PDB file of C-alpha atoms in Angstrom:
ATOM      1  CA  MET A   3       0.000   0.000   0.000  1.00 86.00           C
ATOM      2  CA  MET A   4       1.243   3.485  -0.905  1.00 93.00           C
ATOM      3  CA  LYS A   5       0.084   6.915   0.234  1.00 96.00           C
ATOM      4  CA  PHE A   6      -0.875   9.735  -2.162  1.00 97.00           C
ATOM      5  CA  VAL A   7      -2.211  13.256  -1.820  1.00 97.00           C
ATOM      6  CA  VAL A   8      -4.508  14.694  -4.487  1.00 98.00           C
ATOM      7  CA  PHE A   9      -5.096  18.442  -4.786  1.00 97.00           C
ATOM      8  CA  GLY A  10      -8.408  19.248  -6.452  1.00 96.00           C
ATOM      9  CA  LEU A  11     -11.459  17.006  -6.148  1.00 96.00           C
ATOM     10  CA  GLY A  12     -13.336  17.889  -9.307  1.00 93.00           C
ATOM     11  CA  ASN A  13     -14.270  15.118 -11.732  1.00 92.00           C
ATOM     12  CA  PHE A  14     -10.654  14.195 -12.530  1.00 93.00           C
ATOM     13  CA  GLY A  15      -9.301  14.348  -8.962  1.00 95.00           C
ATOM     14  CA  ALA A  16     -12.312  12.528  -7.529  1.00 95.00           C
ATOM     15  CA  SER A  17     -12.074   9.756 -10.124  1.00 93.00           C
ATOM     16  CA  LEU A  18      -8.325   9.338  -9.572  1.00 94.00           C
ATOM     17  CA  SER A  19      -8.664   9.304  -5.778  1.00 96.00           C
ATOM     18  CA  GLN A  20     -11.409   6.689  -5.757  1.00 95.00           C
ATOM     19  CA  LYS A  21      -9.537   4.494  -8.240  1.00 93.00           C
ATOM     20  CA  LEU A  22      -6.362   4.579  -6.133  1.00 95.00           C
ATOM     21  CA  VAL A  23      -8.328   3.672  -3.001  1.00 95.00           C
ATOM     22  CA  GLY A  24      -9.961   0.835  -4.942  1.00 93.00           C
ATOM     23  CA  LEU A  25      -6.470  -0.434  -5.811  1.00 91.00           C
ATOM     24  CA  GLY A  26      -5.642  -0.606  -2.104  1.00 92.00           C
ATOM     25  CA  HIS A  27      -3.799   2.667  -1.521  1.00 95.00           C
ATOM     26  CA  GLU A  28      -4.278   5.476   0.997  1.00 96.00           C
ATOM     27  CA  VAL A  29      -5.372   8.818  -0.460  1.00 97.00           C
ATOM     28  CA  ILE A  30      -5.610  12.239   1.151  1.00 97.00           C
ATOM     29  CA  GLY A  31      -7.911  14.327  -1.043  1.00 97.00           C
ATOM     30  CA  THR A  32      -7.976  18.119  -0.670  1.00 97.00           C
ATOM     31  CA  ASP A  33     -10.041  20.894  -2.193  1.00 97.00           C
ATOM     32  CA  VAL A  34     -10.691  24.536  -1.389  1.00 96.00           C
ATOM     33  CA  LYS A  35     -14.426  23.875  -1.801  1.00 95.00           C
ATOM     34  CA  PRO A  36     -15.834  22.166   1.311  1.00 96.00           C
ATOM     35  CA  GLU A  37     -18.746  20.663  -0.636  1.00 96.00           C
ATOM     36  CA  LEU A  38     -16.338  18.672  -2.860  1.00 95.00           C
ATOM     37  CA  ALA A  39     -14.291  17.423   0.094  1.00 95.00           C
ATOM     38  CA  ASP A  40     -17.475  16.500   1.967  1.00 95.00           C
ATOM     39  CA  LYS A  41     -18.873  14.626  -1.056  1.00 94.00           C
ATOM     40  CA  LEU A  42     -15.929  12.187  -0.987  1.00 95.00           C
ATOM     41  CA  LYS A  43     -15.446  11.824   2.762  1.00 92.00           C
ATOM     42  CA  ASN A  44     -16.875   8.277   2.784  1.00 92.00           C
ATOM     43  CA  ARG A  45     -15.301   7.210  -0.521  1.00 94.00           C
ATOM     44  CA  ILE A  46     -11.588   7.876  -0.001  1.00 96.00           C
ATOM     45  CA  THR A  47      -9.262   7.562   2.994  1.00 96.00           C
ATOM     46  CA  HIS A  48      -9.174  11.211   4.117  1.00 96.00           C
ATOM     47  CA  THR A  49     -10.602  14.472   2.781  1.00 96.00           C
ATOM     48  CA  ILE A  50      -9.541  17.967   3.843  1.00 96.00           C
ATOM     49  CA  THR A  51     -10.843  21.406   2.921  1.00 96.00           C
ATOM     50  CA  LEU A  52      -7.635  23.253   2.144  1.00 94.00           C
ATOM     51  CA  ASP A  53      -6.238  26.118   0.061  1.00 95.00           C
ATOM     52  CA  ALA A  54      -3.342  24.560  -1.868  1.00 95.00           C
ATOM     53  CA  THR A  55      -1.699  27.990  -2.293  1.00 93.00           C
ATOM     54  CA  ASN A  56      -1.454  28.536   1.479  1.00 94.00           C
ATOM     55  CA  ARG A  57       1.944  27.452   2.775  1.00 93.00           C
ATOM     56  CA  SER A  58       0.830  27.051   6.407  1.00 93.00           C
ATOM     57  CA  ALA A  59      -2.110  24.880   5.385  1.00 93.00           C
ATOM     58  CA  MET A  60       0.074  22.717   3.130  1.00 94.00           C
ATOM     59  CA  GLN A  61       2.611  22.128   5.901  1.00 93.00           C
ATOM     60  CA  VAL A  62      -0.096  20.377   7.934  1.00 92.00           C
ATOM     61  CA  LEU A  63      -0.129  17.550   5.383  1.00 95.00           C
ATOM     62  CA  PRO A  64       2.262  14.562   5.744  1.00 95.00           C
ATOM     63  CA  LEU A  65       3.971  15.424   2.440  1.00 96.00           C
ATOM     64  CA  ALA A  66       7.250  13.741   3.381  1.00 94.00           C
ATOM     65  CA  ASP A  67       5.428  10.411   3.658  1.00 94.00           C
ATOM     66  CA  VAL A  68       3.554  10.356   0.342  1.00 96.00           C
ATOM     67  CA  GLU A  69       4.651   8.433  -2.721  1.00 95.00           C
ATOM     68  CA  ALA A  70       3.459  11.283  -4.954  1.00 96.00           C
ATOM     69  CA  ALA A  71       1.475  14.500  -4.887  1.00 97.00           C
ATOM     70  CA  ILE A  72      -0.953  14.918  -7.778  1.00 97.00           C
ATOM     71  CA  VAL A  73      -2.050  18.460  -8.613  1.00 97.00           C
ATOM     72  CA  ALA A  74      -5.409  17.748 -10.242  1.00 95.00           C
ATOM     73  CA  ILE A  75      -6.643  21.363 -10.186  1.00 94.00           C
ATOM     74  CA  GLY A  76      -7.980  22.054 -13.669  1.00 87.00           C
ATOM     75  CA  GLU A  77     -10.273  25.074 -13.618  1.00 81.00           C
ATOM     76  CA  ASN A  78      -7.603  27.607 -12.616  1.00 87.00           C
ATOM     77  CA  GLU A  79      -4.161  27.250 -14.196  1.00 89.00           C
ATOM     78  CA  GLY A  80      -2.695  29.940 -11.942  1.00 89.00           C
ATOM     79  CA  VAL A  81      -3.709  28.081  -8.787  1.00 93.00           C
ATOM     80  CA  ASN A  82      -2.368  24.852 -10.283  1.00 93.00           C
ATOM     81  CA  ILE A  83       1.019  26.489 -10.914  1.00 93.00           C
ATOM     82  CA  MET A  84       1.139  28.180  -7.490  1.00 94.00           C
ATOM     83  CA  ALA A  85       0.301  24.934  -5.696  1.00 95.00           C
ATOM     84  CA  THR A  86       2.998  23.137  -7.665  1.00 95.00           C
ATOM     85  CA  ALA A  87       5.580  25.809  -6.827  1.00 94.00           C
ATOM     86  CA  LEU A  88       4.728  25.433  -3.157  1.00 95.00           C
ATOM     87  CA  LEU A  89       5.109  21.654  -3.338  1.00 96.00           C
ATOM     88  CA  LYS A  90       8.548  22.172  -4.933  1.00 95.00           C
ATOM     89  CA  GLU A  91       9.515  24.515  -2.078  1.00 94.00           C
ATOM     90  CA  LEU A  92       8.370  21.906   0.433  1.00 95.00           C
ATOM     91  CA  LYS A  93      10.616  19.357  -1.336  1.00 94.00           C
ATOM     92  CA  VAL A  94       7.933  16.810  -2.226  1.00 96.00           C
ATOM     93  CA  LYS A  95       9.810  13.977  -3.915  1.00 93.00           C
ATOM     94  CA  ARG A  96       7.380  13.317  -6.775  1.00 95.00           C
ATOM     95  CA  ILE A  97       4.890  15.785  -8.266  1.00 97.00           C
ATOM     96  CA  ILE A  98       2.473  14.998 -11.092  1.00 96.00           C
ATOM     97  CA  CYS A  99       0.493  17.854 -12.618  1.00 95.00           C
ATOM     98  CA  ARG A 100      -2.690  17.937 -14.606  1.00 93.00           C
ATOM     99  CA  VAL A 101      -2.216  20.334 -17.526  1.00 91.00           C
ATOM    100  CA  THR A 102      -4.842  21.945 -19.725  1.00 87.00           C
ATOM    101  CA  SER A 103      -2.760  24.134 -22.061  1.00 85.00           C
ATOM    102  CA  PRO A 104       0.669  24.183 -23.749  1.00 82.00           C
ATOM    103  CA  LEU A 105       1.589  27.423 -21.952  1.00 82.00           C
ATOM    104  CA  GLN A 106       0.833  25.918 -18.548  1.00 89.00           C
ATOM    105  CA  LYS A 107       3.011  22.925 -19.381  1.00 87.00           C
ATOM    106  CA  THR A 108       5.858  25.214 -20.490  1.00 85.00           C
ATOM    107  CA  VAL A 109       5.745  27.082 -17.168  1.00 88.00           C
ATOM    108  CA  LEU A 110       5.712  23.835 -15.190  1.00 91.00           C
ATOM    109  CA  GLU A 111       8.611  22.430 -17.219  1.00 89.00           C
ATOM    110  CA  ALA A 112      10.584  25.570 -16.357  1.00 87.00           C
ATOM    111  CA  MET A 113      10.005  24.588 -12.713  1.00 89.00           C
ATOM    112  CA  ASN A 114      11.563  21.162 -13.456  1.00 88.00           C
ATOM    113  CA  ILE A 115       8.229  19.329 -13.399  1.00 92.00           C
ATOM    114  CA  ASN A 116       8.382  16.427 -15.855  1.00 88.00           C
ATOM    115  CA  GLU A 117       5.325  14.282 -15.087  1.00 91.00           C
ATOM    116  CA  PHE A 118       2.008  15.393 -16.526  1.00 92.00           C
ATOM    117  CA  THR A 119      -1.496  14.075 -16.991  1.00 89.00           C
ATOM    118  CA  TYR A 120      -4.179  15.428 -19.293  1.00 84.00           C
ATOM    119  CA  PRO A 121      -7.960  15.901 -18.985  1.00 75.00           C
ATOM    120  CA  GLU A 122      -8.939  13.142 -21.398  1.00 70.00           C
ATOM    121  CA  GLU A 123     -11.757  10.889 -20.293  1.00 52.00           C
ATOM    122  CA  ASP A 124      -9.537   7.897 -19.457  1.00 62.00           C
ATOM    123  CA  SER A 125      -6.525   9.780 -18.054  1.00 79.00           C
ATOM    124  CA  ALA A 126      -7.502   9.486 -14.361  1.00 85.00           C
ATOM    125  CA  GLU A 127      -7.844   5.712 -14.644  1.00 81.00           C
ATOM    126  CA  ARG A 128      -4.613   5.442 -16.618  1.00 80.00           C
ATOM    127  CA  LEU A 129      -2.718   7.534 -14.048  1.00 86.00           C
ATOM    128  CA  ALA A 130      -4.104   5.388 -11.229  1.00 85.00           C
ATOM    129  CA  TYR A 131      -2.766   2.218 -12.853  1.00 80.00           C
ATOM    130  CA  LYS A 132       0.579   3.940 -13.462  1.00 82.00           C
ATOM    131  CA  LEU A 133       0.856   4.890  -9.786  1.00 87.00           C
ATOM    132  CA  ASP A 134      -0.274   1.447  -8.664  1.00 81.00           C
ATOM    133  CA  VAL A 135       3.067  -0.096  -9.763  1.00 78.00           C
ATOM    134  CA  LYS A 136       6.093   1.438  -8.097  1.00 78.00           C
ATOM    135  CA  GLY A 137       8.719   2.326 -10.695  1.00 77.00           C
ATOM    136  CA  ALA A 138       6.304   2.592 -13.613  1.00 81.00           C
ATOM    137  CA  ILE A 139       6.682   5.503 -16.038  1.00 79.00           C
ATOM    138  CA  ASP A 140       3.464   4.794 -17.920  1.00 78.00           C
ATOM    139  CA  SER A 141       0.895   2.026 -17.966  1.00 78.00           C
ATOM    140  CA  PHE A 142      -1.930   0.847 -20.187  1.00 76.00           C
ATOM    141  CA  LYS A 143      -4.534  -1.560 -18.864  1.00 73.00           C
ATOM    142  CA  VAL A 144      -5.176  -4.356 -21.366  1.00 72.00           C
ATOM    143  CA  SER A 145      -7.636  -6.237 -19.137  1.00 76.00           C
ATOM    144  CA  ASP A 146      -8.465  -6.521 -15.430  1.00 75.00           C
ATOM    145  CA  GLU A 147      -5.411  -8.746 -15.024  1.00 83.00           C
ATOM    146  CA  TYR A 148      -2.869  -7.634 -17.644  1.00 85.00           C
ATOM    147  CA  GLN A 149      -1.039  -4.389 -18.370  1.00 86.00           C
ATOM    148  CA  LEU A 150       1.480  -2.914 -20.776  1.00 86.00           C
ATOM    149  CA  LEU A 151       4.028  -1.059 -18.688  1.00 88.00           C
ATOM    150  CA  GLU A 152       6.906   1.322 -19.331  1.00 90.00           C
ATOM    151  CA  ALA A 153       9.543   1.218 -16.595  1.00 91.00           C
ATOM    152  CA  GLU A 154      13.127   2.297 -16.065  1.00 90.00           C
ATOM    153  CA  ILE A 155      15.551  -0.584 -16.499  1.00 93.00           C
ATOM    154  CA  PRO A 156      16.577  -2.083 -13.140  1.00 92.00           C
ATOM    155  CA  VAL A 157      20.270  -1.706 -12.312  1.00 92.00           C
ATOM    156  CA  ARG A 158      20.772  -5.482 -12.348  1.00 93.00           C
ATOM    157  CA  PHE A 159      20.129  -5.547 -16.123  1.00 94.00           C
ATOM    158  CA  PHE A 160      22.636  -2.872 -17.151  1.00 95.00           C
ATOM    159  CA  ASP A 161      24.903  -4.093 -19.999  1.00 96.00           C
ATOM    160  CA  ARG A 162      23.192  -7.481 -20.283  1.00 95.00           C
ATOM    161  CA  LYS A 163      21.834  -9.014 -23.466  1.00 96.00           C
ATOM    162  CA  VAL A 164      18.117  -9.632 -23.881  1.00 96.00           C
ATOM    163  CA  SER A 165      18.808 -13.361 -24.374  1.00 95.00           C
ATOM    164  CA  GLU A 166      20.495 -13.616 -20.964  1.00 95.00           C
ATOM    165  CA  ILE A 167      17.299 -12.857 -19.044  1.00 95.00           C
ATOM    166  CA  GLU A 168      14.671 -15.497 -18.270  1.00 94.00           C
ATOM    167  CA  TRP A 169      11.792 -13.136 -18.916  1.00 95.00           C
ATOM    168  CA  THR A 170       8.920 -15.616 -19.017  1.00 93.00           C
ATOM    169  CA  GLU A 171      10.499 -18.561 -17.214  1.00 94.00           C
ATOM    170  CA  LYS A 172      11.633 -16.672 -14.105  1.00 94.00           C
ATOM    171  CA  TYR A 173       9.679 -13.414 -14.066  1.00 94.00           C
ATOM    172  CA  LYS A 174       6.532 -14.339 -16.046  1.00 94.00           C
ATOM    173  CA  VAL A 175       6.698 -11.072 -18.019  1.00 95.00           C
ATOM    174  CA  GLN A 176       7.326 -10.381 -21.703  1.00 93.00           C
ATOM    175  CA  LEU A 177       9.767  -7.728 -22.921  1.00 94.00           C
ATOM    176  CA  VAL A 178       8.006  -6.048 -25.862  1.00 91.00           C
ATOM    177  CA  THR A 179      10.622  -3.467 -26.847  1.00 93.00           C
ATOM    178  CA  ILE A 180      13.016  -0.845 -25.481  1.00 94.00           C
ATOM    179  CA  ILE A 181      12.827   2.952 -25.631  1.00 92.00           C
ATOM    180  CA  ARG A 182      16.302   4.505 -25.703  1.00 92.00           C
ATOM    181  CA  ASN A 183      17.531   8.092 -25.810  1.00 85.00           C
ATOM    182  CA  VAL A 184      19.735   8.475 -28.888  1.00 83.00           C
ATOM    183  CA  GLU A 185      21.779  11.436 -30.043  1.00 77.00           C
ATOM    184  CA  GLU A 186      20.436  13.235 -33.100  1.00 72.00           C
ATOM    185  CA  LYS A 187      21.041  16.517 -34.882  1.00 66.00           C
ATOM    186  CA  ASN A 188      18.193  18.955 -35.460  1.00 61.00           C
ATOM    187  CA  ILE A 189      17.681  21.053 -38.595  1.00 59.00           C
ATOM    188  CA  PHE A 190      20.199  23.597 -37.254  1.00 60.00           C
ATOM    189  CA  GLY A 191      22.869  20.930 -36.817  1.00 65.00           C
ATOM    190  CA  LEU A 192      22.690  21.022 -33.023  1.00 68.00           C
ATOM    191  CA  LYS A 193      22.989  17.740 -31.158  1.00 67.00           C
ATOM    192  CA  GLY A 194      20.335  16.600 -28.751  1.00 69.00           C
ATOM    193  CA  ARG A 195      18.943  13.420 -27.248  1.00 71.00           C
ATOM    194  CA  LYS A 196      15.609  12.033 -28.380  1.00 78.00           C
ATOM    195  CA  PRO A 197      13.711   8.880 -27.323  1.00 81.00           C
ATOM    196  CA  LYS A 198      13.646   6.165 -29.975  1.00 87.00           C
ATOM    197  CA  VAL A 199      11.689   2.893 -29.970  1.00 89.00           C
ATOM    198  CA  LEU A 200      14.048   0.049 -30.901  1.00 90.00           C
ATOM    199  CA  GLY A 201      11.238  -2.016 -32.443  1.00 88.00           C
ATOM    200  CA  VAL A 202      11.507  -5.811 -32.582  1.00 88.00           C
ATOM    201  CA  LEU A 203      14.510  -6.783 -30.462  1.00 92.00           C
ATOM    202  CA  SER A 204      17.133  -9.338 -31.423  1.00 92.00           C
ATOM    203  CA  SER A 205      18.534 -11.743 -28.861  1.00 92.00           C
ATOM    204  CA  ASP A 206      21.854  -9.851 -29.062  1.00 93.00           C
ATOM    205  CA  THR A 207      20.357  -6.481 -28.090  1.00 95.00           C
ATOM    206  CA  THR A 208      22.295  -5.151 -25.101  1.00 96.00           C
ATOM    207  CA  MET A 209      20.337  -3.224 -22.498  1.00 96.00           C
ATOM    208  CA  ARG A 210      21.856   0.014 -21.243  1.00 95.00           C
ATOM    209  CA  GLU A 211      21.571   2.362 -18.316  1.00 93.00           C
ATOM    210  CA  GLY A 212      18.756   4.839 -19.024  1.00 91.00           C
ATOM    211  CA  ASP A 213      16.736   2.418 -21.170  1.00 94.00           C
ATOM    212  CA  ILE A 214      12.968   2.266 -20.742  1.00 92.00           C
ATOM    213  CA  LEU A 215      11.629  -1.295 -20.869  1.00 93.00           C
ATOM    214  CA  VAL A 216       8.180  -1.859 -22.361  1.00 92.00           C
ATOM    215  CA  LEU A 217       6.787  -4.910 -20.571  1.00 93.00           C
ATOM    216  CA  PHE A 218       3.626  -6.994 -20.758  1.00 93.00           C
ATOM    217  CA  GLY A 219       2.321  -9.187 -17.982  1.00 91.00           C
ATOM    218  CA  ALA A 220       0.007  -9.696 -15.053  1.00 91.00           C
ATOM    219  CA  ILE A 221       0.005  -6.794 -12.610  1.00 86.00           C
ATOM    220  CA  GLY A 222       1.437  -8.810  -9.719  1.00 89.00           C
ATOM    221  CA  ASP A 223       4.210 -10.275 -11.873  1.00 92.00           C
ATOM    222  CA  LEU A 224       5.197  -6.818 -13.159  1.00 92.00           C
ATOM    223  CA  GLU A 225       5.390  -5.513  -9.586  1.00 89.00           C
ATOM    224  CA  ARG A 226       7.566  -8.428  -8.486  1.00 90.00           C
ATOM    225  CA  PHE A 227       9.840  -7.977 -11.507  1.00 91.00           C
ATOM    226  CA  LEU A 228      10.460  -4.316 -10.696  1.00 88.00           C
ATOM    227  CA  GLU A 229      10.898  -4.884  -6.958  1.00 84.00           C
ATOM    228  CA  SER A 230      13.101  -8.011  -7.030  1.00 71.00           C
TER     229      SER A 230
END
């Protein structure tokens, strides 16, 4: 079980909070509107009426103990950004922000925020499944039992060939492909790093530090693979 705090209990935040609780996690849900916090008081672990731009109010929360803070505030981009800045000041280890415009995302990226979620219909459920597996970068639910998962390569696999790992025999997961940052030149001739999908892997493909593994398997098996 992990602990999360969700700021903003509108449709997106409420859906995410309830899904995380349904997956067995503890959720503290906050909103400046008491009617929204009260509506969910019997559906998630804790609800608090709180102004997420108020430093004193935020310091009451057990932010050092949460796996992630999700800023789900969508109706006011300024409040979203201010709440995020405050969470950065309070040194919350992982912050995920809901974004509703390219400009908002640009501002958040300038604050070194790099995890975002969007207001599409299925994004709350998708984010919940992503957070449900520690170490996951992204996740797509294929069925109630199986998921496609993107995860950072565990240290124990650095510089090892794909053929050396007993993916299905030992771990009961399938390696689908690898996403790797490769150096490329842009139209101005400047070098930069860009993620590239390696496609169908050969048995001689060597995994490297920084690789993102795309895995398929049962949820429990994926969790054990990443934690072992």
